[in-house]
Amino acid sequence: MREDERISIVKELLFAYVKSPSLRHIRDPYSLIRLAQEIVRRIDRGNSIWRKWDGQREVLLKSALGCWIPVEALRDFINEMPGPQVTATDVVQRLRAFEDEEYFSYPKEELRPGCLALYEKERAEGTELPAIIGLLRDHVEREEERLRAGQEQRYRRLREEDRMAREQRLLSGADCKWTQLQKSPHWYCRANGRTYRLSPTKDKMWKLYRVSSVSEEDEGALIGKYRGRGDATKVVTQMAYQPEPKW
């Protein structure tokens, strides 16, 4: 690709980008990243080592990423488009090259049965491939959202189970890491049989106390003020095994 062609591509994309009526959109880092990626793609296309893939073929193949469309179906449809004939290997390797790019994701194995079943149903009804790809993209998006919601629900459940287990250890008198009791703003931990409490302050710091119980009525003895639990943990780790001063 000649230099004037590369300049023309960059100029075209930049002019289109700054036409946006939204100043916020123009300054948005994510939008700038996508613009940079599109500039690189458009320039690289003219120097691509993939000689059988023009713009329309690549658009079709990219749209099929993650949808589990059978390779043979993609090959047959692409061979009906203008351009040189492609083999199944051409299709597989071009898909893999797309998937290896950082802005594409790999297909999820758990979605494969549902995608193939939907594909076979639509093919039997005579739906053309681009329409099937669009349908599958919507299906994959919904299923991925369902999977994300399920993962978040499991994560919240595990966190709550872990919190309850730590709470039980704390209440039973066993040593435990920092634990928040129900909706209390305070955090408690026990090390070497000694109980400590962290209480938040208005200036977003933490006050560390040595206490004798987990009751909020126990004022305890102030040890110090710290930026975060990590700093307080270091202090507790040292103090818990040293002779305790008379408070």
Short mmCIF file of N, CA and C in Angstrom, two decimals, residues 123-201:
data_model
loop_
_atom_site.label_atom_id
_atom_site.label_comp_id
_atom_site.label_asym_id
_atom_site.label_seq_id
_atom_site.Cartn_x
_atom_site.Cartn_y
_atom_site.Cartn_z
N ARG A 123 -31.45 -23.92 9.22
CA ARG A 123 -31.06 -24.44 7.90
C ARG A 123 -32.17 -25.30 7.31
N ALA A 124 -32.81 -26.10 8.17
CA ALA A 124 -33.91 -26.96 7.70
C ALA A 124 -35.08 -26.13 7.21
N GLU A 125 -35.25 -24.94 7.77
CA GLU A 125 -36.34 -24.06 7.36
C GLU A 125 -35.98 -23.20 6.16
N GLY A 126 -34.71 -23.28 5.72
CA GLY A 126 -34.29 -22.54 4.54
C GLY A 126 -33.75 -21.15 4.80
N THR A 127 -33.43 -20.82 6.05
CA THR A 127 -32.87 -19.50 6.37
C THR A 127 -31.47 -19.38 5.81
N GLU A 128 -31.15 -18.24 5.19
CA GLU A 128 -29.81 -18.09 4.61
C GLU A 128 -28.79 -17.83 5.71
N LEU A 129 -27.53 -18.12 5.40
CA LEU A 129 -26.49 -18.12 6.41
C LEU A 129 -26.30 -16.79 7.13
N PRO A 130 -26.24 -15.64 6.43
CA PRO A 130 -26.06 -14.38 7.19
C PRO A 130 -27.15 -14.15 8.22
N ALA A 131 -28.39 -14.53 7.90
CA ALA A 131 -29.48 -14.37 8.86
C ALA A 131 -29.31 -15.32 10.04
N ILE A 132 -28.83 -16.54 9.77
CA ILE A 132 -28.59 -17.49 10.85
C ILE A 132 -27.49 -16.97 11.77
N ILE A 133 -26.45 -16.39 11.17
CA ILE A 133 -25.36 -15.83 11.98
C ILE A 133 -25.88 -14.73 12.89
N GLY A 134 -26.72 -13.85 12.35
CA GLY A 134 -27.30 -12.79 13.17
C GLY A 134 -28.13 -13.34 14.32
N LEU A 135 -28.92 -14.38 14.02
CA LEU A 135 -29.73 -15.02 15.06
C LEU A 135 -28.86 -15.65 16.13
N LEU A 136 -27.79 -16.31 15.70
CA LEU A 136 -26.90 -16.96 16.66
C LEU A 136 -26.13 -15.95 17.50
N ARG A 137 -25.77 -14.82 16.92
CA ARG A 137 -25.08 -13.79 17.70
C ARG A 137 -25.97 -13.30 18.83
N ASP A 138 -27.26 -13.09 18.53
CA ASP A 138 -28.20 -12.69 19.58
C ASP A 138 -28.32 -13.78 20.64
N HIS A 139 -28.38 -15.04 20.17
CA HIS A 139 -28.49 -16.17 21.09
C HIS A 139 -27.27 -16.25 21.99
N VAL A 140 -26.08 -16.12 21.42
CA VAL A 140 -24.84 -16.19 22.19
C VAL A 140 -24.78 -15.05 23.21
N GLU A 141 -25.20 -13.85 22.80
CA GLU A 141 -25.17 -12.71 23.71
C GLU A 141 -26.07 -12.96 24.91
N ARG A 142 -27.28 -13.50 24.66
CA ARG A 142 -28.19 -13.79 25.77
C ARG A 142 -27.64 -14.88 26.67
N GLU A 143 -27.07 -15.92 26.06
CA GLU A 143 -26.54 -17.03 26.85
C GLU A 143 -25.32 -16.61 27.66
N GLU A 144 -24.47 -15.77 27.08
CA GLU A 144 -23.31 -15.29 27.82
C GLU A 144 -23.74 -14.44 29.01
N GLU A 145 -24.78 -13.64 28.83
CA GLU A 145 -25.30 -12.84 29.94
C GLU A 145 -25.87 -13.75 31.02
N ARG A 146 -26.56 -14.82 30.60
CA ARG A 146 -27.11 -15.77 31.56
C ARG A 146 -25.97 -16.46 32.33
N LEU A 147 -24.90 -16.83 31.63
CA LEU A 147 -23.77 -17.46 32.29
C LEU A 147 -23.09 -16.50 33.26
N ARG A 148 -22.94 -15.23 32.84
CA ARG A 148 -22.33 -14.24 33.72
C ARG A 148 -23.16 -14.04 34.98
N ALA A 149 -24.49 -13.98 34.79
CA ALA A 149 -25.37 -13.81 35.95
C ALA A 149 -25.25 -15.00 36.89
N GLY A 150 -25.17 -16.21 36.32
CA GLY A 150 -25.02 -17.40 37.15
C GLY A 150 -23.70 -17.41 37.90
N GLN A 151 -22.62 -16.99 37.23
CA GLN A 151 -21.32 -16.93 37.88
C GLN A 151 -21.31 -15.91 39.02
N GLU A 152 -21.93 -14.75 38.78
CA GLU A 152 -21.99 -13.72 39.82
C GLU A 152 -22.81 -14.21 41.01
N GLN A 153 -23.90 -14.93 40.72
CA GLN A 153 -24.72 -15.45 41.80
C GLN A 153 -23.95 -16.47 42.63
N ARG A 154 -23.22 -17.36 41.94
CA ARG A 154 -22.40 -18.35 42.67
C ARG A 154 -21.31 -17.66 43.47
N TYR A 155 -20.70 -16.64 42.89
CA TYR A 155 -19.64 -15.91 43.59
C TYR A 155 -20.18 -15.25 44.85
N ARG A 156 -21.36 -14.60 44.74
CA ARG A 156 -21.96 -13.96 45.91
C ARG A 156 -22.32 -14.99 46.97
N ARG A 157 -22.81 -16.15 46.52
CA ARG A 157 -23.17 -17.19 47.47
C ARG A 157 -21.94 -17.71 48.21
N LEU A 158 -20.84 -17.94 47.47
CA LEU A 158 -19.61 -18.41 48.08
C LEU A 158 -19.04 -17.38 49.05
N ARG A 159 -19.12 -16.11 48.67
CA ARG A 159 -18.63 -15.06 49.56
C ARG A 159 -19.44 -15.02 50.85
N GLU A 160 -20.75 -15.16 50.71
CA GLU A 160 -21.59 -15.14 51.90
C GLU A 160 -21.33 -16.37 52.77
N GLU A 161 -21.14 -17.53 52.14
CA GLU A 161 -20.83 -18.73 52.90
C GLU A 161 -19.50 -18.58 53.64
N ASP A 162 -18.52 -17.98 52.97
CA ASP A 162 -17.22 -17.75 53.60
C ASP A 162 -17.36 -16.75 54.75
N ARG A 163 -18.16 -15.69 54.54
CA ARG A 163 -18.36 -14.71 55.62
C ARG A 163 -19.02 -15.35 56.83
N MET A 164 -20.03 -16.19 56.58
CA MET A 164 -20.73 -16.85 57.68
C MET A 164 -19.80 -17.81 58.43
N ALA A 165 -18.93 -18.50 57.68
CA ALA A 165 -17.98 -19.42 58.33
C ALA A 165 -17.01 -18.64 59.21
N ARG A 166 -16.52 -17.48 58.70
CA ARG A 166 -15.61 -16.66 59.50
C ARG A 166 -16.33 -16.07 60.71
N GLU A 167 -17.59 -15.71 60.51
CA GLU A 167 -18.37 -15.17 61.62
C GLU A 167 -18.53 -16.21 62.73
N GLN A 168 -18.80 -17.45 62.32
CA GLN A 168 -18.95 -18.52 63.31
C GLN A 168 -17.64 -18.76 64.06
N ARG A 169 -16.51 -18.70 63.34
CA ARG A 169 -15.22 -18.86 64.00
C ARG A 169 -14.99 -17.73 65.00
N LEU A 170 -15.33 -16.52 64.59
CA LEU A 170 -15.15 -15.38 65.48
C LEU A 170 -16.00 -15.52 66.74
N LEU A 171 -17.27 -15.86 66.56
CA LEU A 171 -18.18 -15.96 67.69
C LEU A 171 -17.86 -17.15 68.60
N SER A 172 -17.22 -18.18 68.02
CA SER A 172 -16.88 -19.35 68.83
C SER A 172 -15.59 -19.17 69.63
N GLY A 173 -14.89 -18.07 69.37
CA GLY A 173 -13.66 -17.81 70.11
C GLY A 173 -12.40 -18.27 69.41
N ALA A 174 -12.53 -18.78 68.19
CA ALA A 174 -11.36 -19.25 67.45
C ALA A 174 -10.67 -18.08 66.74
N ASP A 175 -9.40 -18.25 66.44
CA ASP A 175 -8.69 -17.24 65.65
C ASP A 175 -9.32 -17.15 64.26
N CYS A 176 -9.39 -15.93 63.72
CA CYS A 176 -9.96 -15.77 62.38
C CYS A 176 -9.45 -14.47 61.77
N LYS A 177 -9.60 -14.37 60.45
CA LYS A 177 -9.20 -13.16 59.73
C LYS A 177 -10.29 -12.10 59.91
N TRP A 178 -10.06 -10.93 59.31
CA TRP A 178 -11.01 -9.83 59.45
C TRP A 178 -12.40 -10.26 59.00
N THR A 179 -13.37 -10.03 59.86
CA THR A 179 -14.75 -10.46 59.62
C THR A 179 -15.71 -9.35 60.01
N GLN A 180 -16.70 -9.12 59.15
CA GLN A 180 -17.73 -8.12 59.43
C GLN A 180 -18.99 -8.84 59.88
N LEU A 181 -19.50 -8.48 61.02
CA LEU A 181 -20.71 -9.12 61.56
C LEU A 181 -21.95 -8.45 60.99
N GLN A 182 -22.70 -9.23 60.22
CA GLN A 182 -23.95 -8.73 59.63
C GLN A 182 -23.70 -7.38 58.96
N LYS A 183 -24.47 -6.35 59.36
CA LYS A 183 -24.36 -5.04 58.74
C LYS A 183 -23.55 -4.06 59.59
N SER A 184 -22.77 -4.58 60.49
CA SER A 184 -21.96 -3.72 61.34
C SER A 184 -20.89 -3.00 60.52
N PRO A 185 -20.59 -1.74 60.83
CA PRO A 185 -19.53 -1.03 60.11
C PRO A 185 -18.14 -1.47 60.57
N HIS A 186 -18.08 -2.23 61.66
CA HIS A 186 -16.79 -2.64 62.23
C HIS A 186 -16.35 -3.99 61.68
N TRP A 187 -15.02 -4.17 61.69
CA TRP A 187 -14.43 -5.45 61.31
C TRP A 187 -13.66 -6.00 62.51
N TYR A 188 -13.75 -7.31 62.71
CA TYR A 188 -13.08 -7.95 63.83
C TYR A 188 -12.15 -9.05 63.33
N CYS A 189 -11.08 -9.26 64.07
CA CYS A 189 -10.22 -10.42 63.82
C CYS A 189 -9.70 -10.92 65.17
N ARG A 190 -9.26 -12.16 65.19
CA ARG A 190 -8.68 -12.72 66.41
C ARG A 190 -7.38 -13.42 66.04
N ALA A 191 -6.33 -13.09 66.75
CA ALA A 191 -5.02 -13.69 66.52
C ALA A 191 -4.42 -14.06 67.87
N ASN A 192 -3.95 -15.29 68.01
CA ASN A 192 -3.38 -15.78 69.26
C ASN A 192 -4.35 -15.57 70.42
N GLY A 193 -5.66 -15.74 70.13
CA GLY A 193 -6.66 -15.62 71.16
C GLY A 193 -7.02 -14.19 71.54
N ARG A 194 -6.43 -13.20 70.86
CA ARG A 194 -6.69 -11.80 71.17
C ARG A 194 -7.59 -11.20 70.09
N THR A 195 -8.58 -10.45 70.51
CA THR A 195 -9.56 -9.89 69.59
C THR A 195 -9.25 -8.42 69.29
N TYR A 196 -9.35 -8.07 68.00
CA TYR A 196 -9.09 -6.70 67.57
C TYR A 196 -10.27 -6.21 66.72
N ARG A 197 -10.48 -4.90 66.76
CA ARG A 197 -11.58 -4.30 65.99
C ARG A 197 -11.06 -3.14 65.15
N LEU A 198 -11.53 -3.08 63.92
CA LEU A 198 -11.25 -1.94 63.04
C LEU A 198 -12.54 -1.15 62.87
N SER A 199 -12.48 0.14 63.13
CA SER A 199 -13.66 0.99 62.99
C SER A 199 -13.36 2.10 61.98
N PRO A 200 -14.26 2.30 61.00
CA PRO A 200 -14.02 3.35 59.99
C PRO A 200 -14.19 4.75 60.58
N THR A 201 -13.44 5.69 60.03
CA THR A 201 -13.53 7.08 60.47
C THR A 201 -14.12 7.93 59.35
#
